[in-house]
XYZ file of C-alpha atoms in Angstrom:
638
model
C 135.246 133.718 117.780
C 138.565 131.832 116.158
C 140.282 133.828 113.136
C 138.850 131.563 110.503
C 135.040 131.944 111.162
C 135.764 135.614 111.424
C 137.311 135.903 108.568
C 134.191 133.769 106.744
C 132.107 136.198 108.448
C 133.611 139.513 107.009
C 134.557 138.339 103.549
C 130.795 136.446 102.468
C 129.730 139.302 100.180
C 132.712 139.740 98.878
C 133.631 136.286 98.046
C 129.946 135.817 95.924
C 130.699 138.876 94.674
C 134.313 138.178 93.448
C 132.800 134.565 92.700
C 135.575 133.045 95.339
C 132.318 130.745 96.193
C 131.078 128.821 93.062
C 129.365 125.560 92.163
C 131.302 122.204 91.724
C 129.282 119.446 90.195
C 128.953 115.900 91.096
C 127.965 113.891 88.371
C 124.892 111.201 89.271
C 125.103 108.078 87.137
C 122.256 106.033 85.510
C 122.889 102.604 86.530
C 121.287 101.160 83.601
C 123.371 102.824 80.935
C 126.481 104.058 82.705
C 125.379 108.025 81.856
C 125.025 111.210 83.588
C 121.461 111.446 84.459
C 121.815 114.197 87.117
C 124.421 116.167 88.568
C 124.580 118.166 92.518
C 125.732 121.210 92.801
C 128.337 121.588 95.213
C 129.777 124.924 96.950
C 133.379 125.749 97.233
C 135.225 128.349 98.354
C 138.143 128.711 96.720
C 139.659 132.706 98.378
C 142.623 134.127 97.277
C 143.883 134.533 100.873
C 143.393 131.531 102.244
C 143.303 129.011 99.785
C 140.917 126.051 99.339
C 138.762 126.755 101.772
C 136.330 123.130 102.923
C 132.630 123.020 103.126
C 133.487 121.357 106.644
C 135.031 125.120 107.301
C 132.669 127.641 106.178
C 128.962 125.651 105.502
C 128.342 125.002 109.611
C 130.151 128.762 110.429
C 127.064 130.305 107.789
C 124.529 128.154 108.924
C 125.006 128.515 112.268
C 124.870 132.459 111.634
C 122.085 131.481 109.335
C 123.847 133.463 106.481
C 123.971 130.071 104.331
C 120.621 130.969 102.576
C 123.294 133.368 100.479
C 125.199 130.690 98.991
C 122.552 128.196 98.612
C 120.587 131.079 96.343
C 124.430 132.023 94.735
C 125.046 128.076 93.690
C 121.485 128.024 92.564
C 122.299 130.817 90.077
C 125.609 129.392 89.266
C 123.489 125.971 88.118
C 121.036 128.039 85.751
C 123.796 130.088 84.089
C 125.631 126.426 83.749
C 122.573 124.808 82.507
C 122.190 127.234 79.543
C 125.384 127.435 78.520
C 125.321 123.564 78.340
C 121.915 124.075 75.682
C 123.532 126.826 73.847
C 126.650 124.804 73.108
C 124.988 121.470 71.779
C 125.133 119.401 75.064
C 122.880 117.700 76.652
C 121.037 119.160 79.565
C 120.190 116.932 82.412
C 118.724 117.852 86.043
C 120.964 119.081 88.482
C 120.446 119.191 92.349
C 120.594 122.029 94.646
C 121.077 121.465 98.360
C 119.337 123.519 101.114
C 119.546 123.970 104.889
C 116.678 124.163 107.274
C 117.792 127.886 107.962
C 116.998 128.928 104.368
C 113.611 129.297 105.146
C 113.425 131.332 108.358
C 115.332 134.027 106.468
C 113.381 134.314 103.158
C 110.389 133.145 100.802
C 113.082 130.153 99.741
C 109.893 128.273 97.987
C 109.459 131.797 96.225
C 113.019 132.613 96.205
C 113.875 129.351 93.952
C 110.690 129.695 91.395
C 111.233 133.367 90.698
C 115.029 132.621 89.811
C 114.170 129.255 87.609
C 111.492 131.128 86.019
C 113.135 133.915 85.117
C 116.067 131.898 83.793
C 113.774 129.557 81.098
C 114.782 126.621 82.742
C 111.848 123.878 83.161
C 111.474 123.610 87.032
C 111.474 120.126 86.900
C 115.161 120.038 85.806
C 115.895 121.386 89.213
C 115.836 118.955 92.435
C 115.205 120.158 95.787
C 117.552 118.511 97.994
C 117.155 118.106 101.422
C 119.013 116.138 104.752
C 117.227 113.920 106.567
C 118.079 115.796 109.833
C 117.079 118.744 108.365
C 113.628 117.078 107.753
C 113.560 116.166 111.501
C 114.488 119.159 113.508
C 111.114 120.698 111.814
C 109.480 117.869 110.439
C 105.767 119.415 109.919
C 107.262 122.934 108.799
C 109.470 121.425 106.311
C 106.900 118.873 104.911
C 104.826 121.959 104.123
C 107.920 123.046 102.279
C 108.438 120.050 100.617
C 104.449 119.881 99.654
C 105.007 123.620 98.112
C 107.636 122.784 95.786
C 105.909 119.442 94.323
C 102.963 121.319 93.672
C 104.815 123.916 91.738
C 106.909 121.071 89.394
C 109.691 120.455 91.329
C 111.339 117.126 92.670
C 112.292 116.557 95.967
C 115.149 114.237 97.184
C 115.668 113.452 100.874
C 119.573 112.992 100.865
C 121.633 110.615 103.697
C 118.091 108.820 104.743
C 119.295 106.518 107.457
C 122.140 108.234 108.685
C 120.086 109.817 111.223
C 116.980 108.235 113.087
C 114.117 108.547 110.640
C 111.894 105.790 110.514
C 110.603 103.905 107.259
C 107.325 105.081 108.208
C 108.501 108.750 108.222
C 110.076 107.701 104.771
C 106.335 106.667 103.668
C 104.534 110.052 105.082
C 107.168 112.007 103.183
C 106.861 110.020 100.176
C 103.433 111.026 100.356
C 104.140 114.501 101.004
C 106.322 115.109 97.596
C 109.135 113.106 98.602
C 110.487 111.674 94.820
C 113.818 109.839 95.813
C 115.872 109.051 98.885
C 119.290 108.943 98.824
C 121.163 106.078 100.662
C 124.328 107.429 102.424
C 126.028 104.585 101.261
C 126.009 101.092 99.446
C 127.763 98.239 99.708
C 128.688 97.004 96.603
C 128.848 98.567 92.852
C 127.705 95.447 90.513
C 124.953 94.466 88.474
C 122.172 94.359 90.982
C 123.590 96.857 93.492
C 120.214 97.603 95.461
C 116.763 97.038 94.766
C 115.132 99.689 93.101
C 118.361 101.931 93.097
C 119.027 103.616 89.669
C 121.224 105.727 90.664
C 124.959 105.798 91.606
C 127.081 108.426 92.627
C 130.672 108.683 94.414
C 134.227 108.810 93.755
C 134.048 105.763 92.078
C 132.682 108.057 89.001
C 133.970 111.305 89.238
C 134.680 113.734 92.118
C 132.882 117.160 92.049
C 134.453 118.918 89.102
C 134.146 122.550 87.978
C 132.363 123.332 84.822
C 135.727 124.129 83.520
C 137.052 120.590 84.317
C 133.547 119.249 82.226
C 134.403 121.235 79.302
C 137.865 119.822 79.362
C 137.203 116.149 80.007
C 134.892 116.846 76.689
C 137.910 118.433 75.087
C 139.956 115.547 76.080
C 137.526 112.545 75.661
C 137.646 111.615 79.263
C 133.868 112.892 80.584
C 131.748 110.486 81.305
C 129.571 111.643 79.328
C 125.224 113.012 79.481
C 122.003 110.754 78.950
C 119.871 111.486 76.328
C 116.977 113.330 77.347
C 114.903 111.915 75.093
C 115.965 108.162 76.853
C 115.039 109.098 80.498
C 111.801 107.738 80.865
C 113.042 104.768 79.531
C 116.093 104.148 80.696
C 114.513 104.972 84.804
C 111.450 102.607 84.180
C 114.111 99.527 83.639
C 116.342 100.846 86.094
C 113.761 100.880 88.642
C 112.117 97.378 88.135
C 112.519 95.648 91.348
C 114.657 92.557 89.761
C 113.757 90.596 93.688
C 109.751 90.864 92.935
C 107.180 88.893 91.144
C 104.672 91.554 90.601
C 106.619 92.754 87.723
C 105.221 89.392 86.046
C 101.536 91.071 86.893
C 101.462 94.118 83.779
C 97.854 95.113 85.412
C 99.835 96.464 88.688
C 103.196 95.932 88.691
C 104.237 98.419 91.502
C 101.011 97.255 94.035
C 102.355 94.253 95.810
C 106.176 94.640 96.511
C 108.589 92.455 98.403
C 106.194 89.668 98.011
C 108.562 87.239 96.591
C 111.999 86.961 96.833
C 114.607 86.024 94.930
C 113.217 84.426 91.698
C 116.135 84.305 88.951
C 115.338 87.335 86.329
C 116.995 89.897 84.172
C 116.131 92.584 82.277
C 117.645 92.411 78.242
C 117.706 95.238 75.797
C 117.102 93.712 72.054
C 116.962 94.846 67.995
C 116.841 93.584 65.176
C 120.921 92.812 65.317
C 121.576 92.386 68.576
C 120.918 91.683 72.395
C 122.626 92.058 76.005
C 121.871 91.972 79.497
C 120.794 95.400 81.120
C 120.729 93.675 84.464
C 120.146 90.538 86.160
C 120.199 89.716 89.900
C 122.314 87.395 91.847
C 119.948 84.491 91.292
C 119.868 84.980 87.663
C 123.546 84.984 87.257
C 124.195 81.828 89.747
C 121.406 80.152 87.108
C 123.602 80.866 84.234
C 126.763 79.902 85.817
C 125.154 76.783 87.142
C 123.378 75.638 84.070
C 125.168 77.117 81.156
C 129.143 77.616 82.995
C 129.035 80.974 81.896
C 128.802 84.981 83.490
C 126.632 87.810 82.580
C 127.977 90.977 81.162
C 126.280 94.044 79.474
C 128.402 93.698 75.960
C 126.591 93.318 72.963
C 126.105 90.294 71.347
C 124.694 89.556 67.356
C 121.640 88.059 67.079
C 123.068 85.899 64.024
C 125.503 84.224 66.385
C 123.432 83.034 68.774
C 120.638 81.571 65.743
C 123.934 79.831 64.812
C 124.058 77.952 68.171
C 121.348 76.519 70.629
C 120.239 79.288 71.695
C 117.948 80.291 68.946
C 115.074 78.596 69.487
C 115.351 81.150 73.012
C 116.321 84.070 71.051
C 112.986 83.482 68.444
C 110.981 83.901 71.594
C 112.826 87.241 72.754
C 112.142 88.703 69.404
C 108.519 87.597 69.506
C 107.598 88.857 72.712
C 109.402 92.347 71.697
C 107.398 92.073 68.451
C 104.078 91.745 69.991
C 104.353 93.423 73.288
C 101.919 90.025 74.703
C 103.887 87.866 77.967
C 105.092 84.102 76.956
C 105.913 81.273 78.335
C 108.855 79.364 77.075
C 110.070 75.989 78.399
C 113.918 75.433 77.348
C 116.142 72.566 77.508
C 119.257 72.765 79.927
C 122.772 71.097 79.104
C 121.985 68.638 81.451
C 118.909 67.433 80.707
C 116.114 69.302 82.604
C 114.097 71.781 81.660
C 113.985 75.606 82.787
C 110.299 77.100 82.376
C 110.572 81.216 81.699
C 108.406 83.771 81.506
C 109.131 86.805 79.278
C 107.436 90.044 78.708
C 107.510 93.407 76.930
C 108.674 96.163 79.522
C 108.871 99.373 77.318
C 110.698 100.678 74.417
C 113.543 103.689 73.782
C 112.068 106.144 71.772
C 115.887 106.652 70.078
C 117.318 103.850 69.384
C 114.154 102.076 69.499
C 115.519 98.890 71.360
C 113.282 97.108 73.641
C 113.771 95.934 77.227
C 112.268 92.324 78.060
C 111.883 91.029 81.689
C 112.700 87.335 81.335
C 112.142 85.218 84.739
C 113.168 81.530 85.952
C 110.122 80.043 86.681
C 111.190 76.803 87.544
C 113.814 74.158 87.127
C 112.510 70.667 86.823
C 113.728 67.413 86.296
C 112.023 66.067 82.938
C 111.691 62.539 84.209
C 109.523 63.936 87.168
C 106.844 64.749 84.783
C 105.062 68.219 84.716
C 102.646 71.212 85.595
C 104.057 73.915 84.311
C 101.759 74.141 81.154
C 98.929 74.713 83.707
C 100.600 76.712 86.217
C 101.514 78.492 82.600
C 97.758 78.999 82.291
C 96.678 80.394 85.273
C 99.760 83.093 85.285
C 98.251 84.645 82.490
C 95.550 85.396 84.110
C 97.694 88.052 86.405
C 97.767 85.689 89.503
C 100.687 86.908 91.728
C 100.727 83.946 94.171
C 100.439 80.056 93.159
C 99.257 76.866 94.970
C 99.012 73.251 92.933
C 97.298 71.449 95.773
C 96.706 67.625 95.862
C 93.447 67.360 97.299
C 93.899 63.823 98.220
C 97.221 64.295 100.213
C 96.970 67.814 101.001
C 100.429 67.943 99.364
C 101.357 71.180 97.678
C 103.410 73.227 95.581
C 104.132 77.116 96.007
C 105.863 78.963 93.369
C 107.906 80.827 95.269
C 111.019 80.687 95.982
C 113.590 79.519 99.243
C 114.321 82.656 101.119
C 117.714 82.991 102.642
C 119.552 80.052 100.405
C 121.835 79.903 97.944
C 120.397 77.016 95.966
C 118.101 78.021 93.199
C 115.037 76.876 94.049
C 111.673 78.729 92.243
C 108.952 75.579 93.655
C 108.582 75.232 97.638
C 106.893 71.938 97.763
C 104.800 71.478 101.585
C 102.207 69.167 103.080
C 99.348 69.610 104.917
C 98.032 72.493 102.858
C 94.969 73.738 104.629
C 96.234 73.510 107.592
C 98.898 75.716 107.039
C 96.752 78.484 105.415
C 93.899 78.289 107.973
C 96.934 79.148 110.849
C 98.466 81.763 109.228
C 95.338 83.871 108.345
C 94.990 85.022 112.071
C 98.162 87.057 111.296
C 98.288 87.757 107.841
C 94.986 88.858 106.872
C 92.784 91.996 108.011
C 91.006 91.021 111.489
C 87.560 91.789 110.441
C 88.232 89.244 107.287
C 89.869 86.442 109.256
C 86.201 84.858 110.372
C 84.698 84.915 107.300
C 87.971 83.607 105.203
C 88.036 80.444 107.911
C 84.309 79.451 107.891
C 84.768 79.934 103.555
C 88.715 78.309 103.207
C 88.275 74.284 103.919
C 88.094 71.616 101.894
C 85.151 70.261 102.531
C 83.439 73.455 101.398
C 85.875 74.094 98.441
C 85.936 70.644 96.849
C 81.890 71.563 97.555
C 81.466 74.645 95.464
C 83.916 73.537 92.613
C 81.527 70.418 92.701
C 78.012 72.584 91.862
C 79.728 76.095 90.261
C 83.242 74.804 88.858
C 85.451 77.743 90.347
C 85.273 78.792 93.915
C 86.312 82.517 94.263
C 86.749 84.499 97.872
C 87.779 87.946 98.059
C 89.184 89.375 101.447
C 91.956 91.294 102.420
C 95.606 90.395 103.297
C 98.293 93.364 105.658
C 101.544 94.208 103.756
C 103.855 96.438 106.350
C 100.527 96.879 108.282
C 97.897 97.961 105.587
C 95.266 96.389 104.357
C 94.621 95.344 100.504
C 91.951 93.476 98.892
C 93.056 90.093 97.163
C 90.756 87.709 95.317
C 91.387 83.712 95.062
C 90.354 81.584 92.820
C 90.092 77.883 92.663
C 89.993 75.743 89.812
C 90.651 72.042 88.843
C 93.277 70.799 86.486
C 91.220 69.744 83.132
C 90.594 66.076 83.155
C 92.566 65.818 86.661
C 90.161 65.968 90.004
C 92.463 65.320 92.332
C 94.393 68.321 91.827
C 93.530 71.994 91.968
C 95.288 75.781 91.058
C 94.396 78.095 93.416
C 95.972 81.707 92.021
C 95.490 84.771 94.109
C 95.519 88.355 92.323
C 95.487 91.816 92.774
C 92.076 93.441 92.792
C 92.583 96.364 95.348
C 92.784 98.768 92.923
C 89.179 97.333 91.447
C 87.633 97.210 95.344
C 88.668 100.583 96.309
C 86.746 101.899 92.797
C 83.904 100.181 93.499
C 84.114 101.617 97.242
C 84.243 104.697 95.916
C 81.695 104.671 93.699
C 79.374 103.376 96.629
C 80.658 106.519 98.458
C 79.956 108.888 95.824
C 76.374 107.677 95.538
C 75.932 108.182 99.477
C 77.663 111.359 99.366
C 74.946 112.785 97.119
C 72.030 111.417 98.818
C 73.667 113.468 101.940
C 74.418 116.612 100.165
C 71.226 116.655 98.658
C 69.462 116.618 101.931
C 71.765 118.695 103.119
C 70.771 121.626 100.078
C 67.260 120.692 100.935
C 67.879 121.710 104.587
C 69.755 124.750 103.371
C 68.149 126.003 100.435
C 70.370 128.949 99.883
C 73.226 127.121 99.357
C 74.138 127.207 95.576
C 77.282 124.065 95.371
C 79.115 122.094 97.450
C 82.501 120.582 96.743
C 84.381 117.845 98.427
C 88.385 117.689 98.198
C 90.226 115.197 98.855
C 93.604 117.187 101.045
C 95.979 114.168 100.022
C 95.587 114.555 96.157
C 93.650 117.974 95.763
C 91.266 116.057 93.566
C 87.897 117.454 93.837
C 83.619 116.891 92.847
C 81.039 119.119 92.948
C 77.399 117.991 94.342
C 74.367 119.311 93.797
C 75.041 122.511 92.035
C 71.807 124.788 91.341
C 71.118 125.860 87.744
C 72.048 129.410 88.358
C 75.521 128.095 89.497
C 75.817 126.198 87.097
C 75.434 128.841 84.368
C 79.072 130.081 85.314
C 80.312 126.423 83.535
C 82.355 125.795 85.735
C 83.700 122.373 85.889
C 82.229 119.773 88.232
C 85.643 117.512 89.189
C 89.365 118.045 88.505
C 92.615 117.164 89.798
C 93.689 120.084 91.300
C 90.868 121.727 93.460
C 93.055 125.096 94.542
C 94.796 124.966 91.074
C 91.444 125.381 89.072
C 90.124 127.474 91.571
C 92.568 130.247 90.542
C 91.494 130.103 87.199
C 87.717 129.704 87.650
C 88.172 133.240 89.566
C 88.877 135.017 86.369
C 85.929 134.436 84.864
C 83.244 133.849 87.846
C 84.804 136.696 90.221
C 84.440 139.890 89.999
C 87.128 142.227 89.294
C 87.227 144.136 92.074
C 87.133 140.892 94.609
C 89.438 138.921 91.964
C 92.705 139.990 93.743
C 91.307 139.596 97.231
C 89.982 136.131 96.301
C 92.769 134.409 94.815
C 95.280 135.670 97.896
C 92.713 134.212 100.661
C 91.678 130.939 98.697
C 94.620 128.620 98.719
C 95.326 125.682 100.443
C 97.775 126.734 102.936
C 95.356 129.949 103.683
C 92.477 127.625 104.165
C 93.605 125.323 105.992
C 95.504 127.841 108.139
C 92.124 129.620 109.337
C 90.317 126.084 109.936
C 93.403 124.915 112.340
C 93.108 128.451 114.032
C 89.470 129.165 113.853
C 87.785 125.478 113.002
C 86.310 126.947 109.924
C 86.965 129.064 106.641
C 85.143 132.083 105.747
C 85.293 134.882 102.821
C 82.754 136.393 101.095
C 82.862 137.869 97.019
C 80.406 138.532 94.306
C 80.245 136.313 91.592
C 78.928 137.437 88.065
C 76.069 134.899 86.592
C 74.453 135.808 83.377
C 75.420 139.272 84.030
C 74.275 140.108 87.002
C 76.109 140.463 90.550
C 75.556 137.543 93.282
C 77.014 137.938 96.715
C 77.931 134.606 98.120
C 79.884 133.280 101.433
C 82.152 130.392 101.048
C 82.594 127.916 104.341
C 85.447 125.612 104.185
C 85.350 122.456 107.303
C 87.805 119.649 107.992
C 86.095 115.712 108.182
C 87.050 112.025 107.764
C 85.987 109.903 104.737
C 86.768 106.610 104.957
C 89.734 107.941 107.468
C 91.175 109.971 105.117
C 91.077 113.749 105.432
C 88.191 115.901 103.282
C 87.960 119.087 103.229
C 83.961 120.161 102.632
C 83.829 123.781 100.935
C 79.912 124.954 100.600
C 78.672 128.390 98.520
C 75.668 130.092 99.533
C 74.303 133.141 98.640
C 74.122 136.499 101.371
């Protein structure tokens, strides 16, 4: 053992003690609005011996000895002490991160550790992020995504920090998301600009601010120089335009605007902030600015500009729009007339609004660009966009001839229209790979012309409803077909969203089969009392079939939290002397634990209905729904 790890070895108590180890913080910028929004908590060891001493130095010695649970728990103390101090002096308090190593929780209750300390200190626990390596997550990664489950349930966030630096997958990305995980944490971007990466809010790096003491932060205060805290009370709004995917249609689509992803690409659009006096761009992407540069010789920037100076210019009949849309919350269409001559066809919405300085933020999108000698569409492509369609043919029956309103992948040019030929051709080829393989048969013998131009003929819309694979999953989509108004040779066909709608309805058809089973099931049975069935991804939860005597205990019959509610239903329906037992054998991790070990879950208690005592067994059994994990919990009585 060299003289430095020895020395880090012998002097750890004493240096938390003597505070030689404190927190440095890293401020995390919002993107949108160039404020702190979060800041990580950093140790350093600064010893009176030795000097500065580097987290390269003494974090691998400590975990390695797996001592580093010490500091971790030390910083974490140094961030709630620095968090109330920031309240109690009139600042602004935003979240702060804490990291932790995979060691941590071999050597204590860390889950317990952190929530009795945050607690204790007054601090809401969802100021405090859990932040954890990626190759921490992978040494352990079903341990540590039981971990990770723990704190979400109990109000924490959970970041995943250096994602792709190590050999996670995108798919292990998705399982953790599902798991708790709240944000991943590139190891590094490219660029700094205005549309830096999609969906990434937030910046941090040396470009900002190095990890400063909380000495240094009062000073730059002192001294004018900090950067400087979000409001609180602007958050929400400031992360819901700072997380609008500026390369995706969908946000067009206000009935699911997070469902379909990556579908598009590319389409010109910003995001603008407005009042009553003035307006600037919040953020645009690359398409949006080469649109204004090509069409207007001129570059975006976030400065402020008065409203009564652009009504002065030609730019007001534009700006009238803006203030309309912002007015009524309602999406428009607006077709505008470029220097040049043609004409630019936008569509602008309402995103949200800041509760302080009550601005709003618009999405405005280039549409198209078209030449206004070629004549138009757009006023009935207008038409069927309002009806939430997130995909657009206009389809010359005659020549087969189309239009999609996409736009070019890969190319510079601007280009929102991809004209084509051949149209059903084209579709009927590339359902064998796009759409789910028990839907491709039906969708070809349905999707031809002959039969289309058949149905319009006799019902005047022809609608199909299958579903398509995004990343290898299936969702239901619905297309509709409709002539142009006084124009048969041309159609709109406009696909939508209606998984959300599909998967209800499924539901619902599964909730009345579930009760015809668990009915029978009671009938078989007749002792048992209730049956619930919990859904292990969400915890949500019904109850079938309860008796009348169970039912006198009024408890209710569906939640959101199964294992939540369950711990307060025991005060009043369990006895007192079973209470304590109860509650310590009846949560998830406990149940679950004994059906992996033992295939089922037993315990027995006496509830108390209408006064009287009622001894009763609980059995708790794993089973697939729809391919999704239930857990089936049924009460009898002894």
């Amino acid at each position: 053992m060299n003289d430095n790890k020895q020395y880090i070895l012998d002097n750890l108590d004493k240096a938390l003690q003597e505070e030689w180890i404190t927190a440095y913080y890293q401020p995390i910028i919002r993107a949108v609005n160039g404020r702190v929004c979060d800041e990580e908590a950093l140790a350093r060891w600064i010893d009176p011996v030795k000097g500065f001493l580097s987290p390269a130095d003494f974090i691998p010695v400590l975990e390695e000895e797996k001592l580093i649970y010490k500091v971790d728990l030390h910083i974490l103390d140094c961030v709630l002490e620095k968090m109330k101090y920031m309240v109690n002096t009139g600042h602004f308090m935003c979240s702060h991160s804490i990291n932790l190593s995979r060691s941590d929780f071999d050597m204590c209750d860390m889950v317990q550790e952190i929530v009795t300390r945050v607690d204790k200190s007054g601090i809401p626990r969802d100021k405090i992020n859990i932040e954890i390596t990626e190759s921490t997550l992978v040494n352990d990664f079903k341990f540590m995504l039981s971990q990770i489950e723990k704190f979400k349930r109990l109000g924490f966030s959970v970041w995943m920090d250096d994602f792709g630096s190590g050999y996670s997958s995108l798919n292990t990305l998705a399982s953790l998301e599902g798991g708790g995980i709240t944000k991943a944490i590139l190891p590094e971007l490219t660029s700094i600009g205005n549309e830096t990466f999609s969906g990434c809010s937030r910046l941090q790096g040396y470009y900002y601010c190095k990890p400063v003491s909380l000495e240094q932060i009062l000073e730059r205060y002192k001294t004018g120089t900090q950067i400087g805290f979000e409001n609180p009370a602007e958050s929400a709004y400031s992360q819901q335009i700072g997380e609008v995917n500026l390369h995706d249609l969908s946000i067009l689509n206000q009935n699911d605007n997070k469902g379909f992803s990556n579908f598009f690409n590319t389409l010109p659009m910003a995001i603008m902030e407005i009042d009553s006096d003035m307006v600037r761009y919040v953020r645009a992407n690359k398409a949006y600015s080469d649109f204004m540069e090509k069409y207007f010789f001129m570059k975006q920037d976030r400065s402020e500009v008065p409203i009564k100076m652009i009504m002065q210019g030609p730019g007001a009949a534009f700006m009238l729009v803006l203030k309309q849309a912002a007015k009524e919350g309602k999406p428009m269409f607006v077709d505008e007339k470029l220097p040049e001559g043609s004409k630019a066809h936008y569509y602008i919405s309402k995103i949200t609004e800041n509760p302080v300085t009550k601005r709003t933020a618009i999405v405005v999108a280039v549409l198209s660009v078209r030449d206004a000698e070629t004549g138009e569409t757009y006023a009935n492509i207008a038409r069927a966009l309002a009806m939430d369609y997130f995909n657009l043919f206009y389809v010359n029956l005659e020549t087969e001839e189309y239009i999609e309103y996409t736009s070019n992948v890969g190319e510079d040019e601007i280009a929102t229209e991809k004209p084509g030929v051949n149209f059903f051709k084209v579709v009927r080829m590339a359902a064998p790979g796009s759409l789910h393989e028990e839907d491709v048969d039906v969708f070809l013998e349905a999707f031809n012309k002959e039969n289309i131009t058949k149905v319009l003929d006799e019902q005047g819309t022809f609608v199909l409803t299958y579903r398509i694979l995004k990343y290898g999953m299936p969702y239901y989509v619905s297309m509709k077909v409709m002539r142009m108004q006084n124009d048969n040779k041309h159609i709109i066909i406009g696909v939508s969203n209606v998984d959300t709608q599909m998967r209800e309805k499924a539901q619902l058809e599964q909730a009345k089969q579930d009760k015809l089973v668990y009915s029978r099931l009671m009938a078989l049975a007749g002792d048992y009392i209730c049956i619930y069935v919990i859904d292990l991804k969400t915890n949500s939860y019904v109850q079938h079939q309860a008796t009348a005597e169970f039912e006198q205990l009024g408890i209710q019959t569906q939640g959101k939290d199964f294992f939540a509610d369950t711990q307060v239903n025991a005060d009043k329906a369990v006895i007192e002397e079973d209470r304590e037992q109860f509650k310590r054998y009846h949560t998830k991790d406990n149940i679950l634990a004994a059906i992996e070990k033992d295939g089922v879950f037993k315990s027995r208690h006496h509830l108390l209905i209408n006064g009287e005592l009622v001894f009763v067994s609980n059995r708790c059994v794993l089973t697939k729904e729809n391919g999704e994990d239930k857990l089936i919990m049924g009460i009898r009585k002894v």
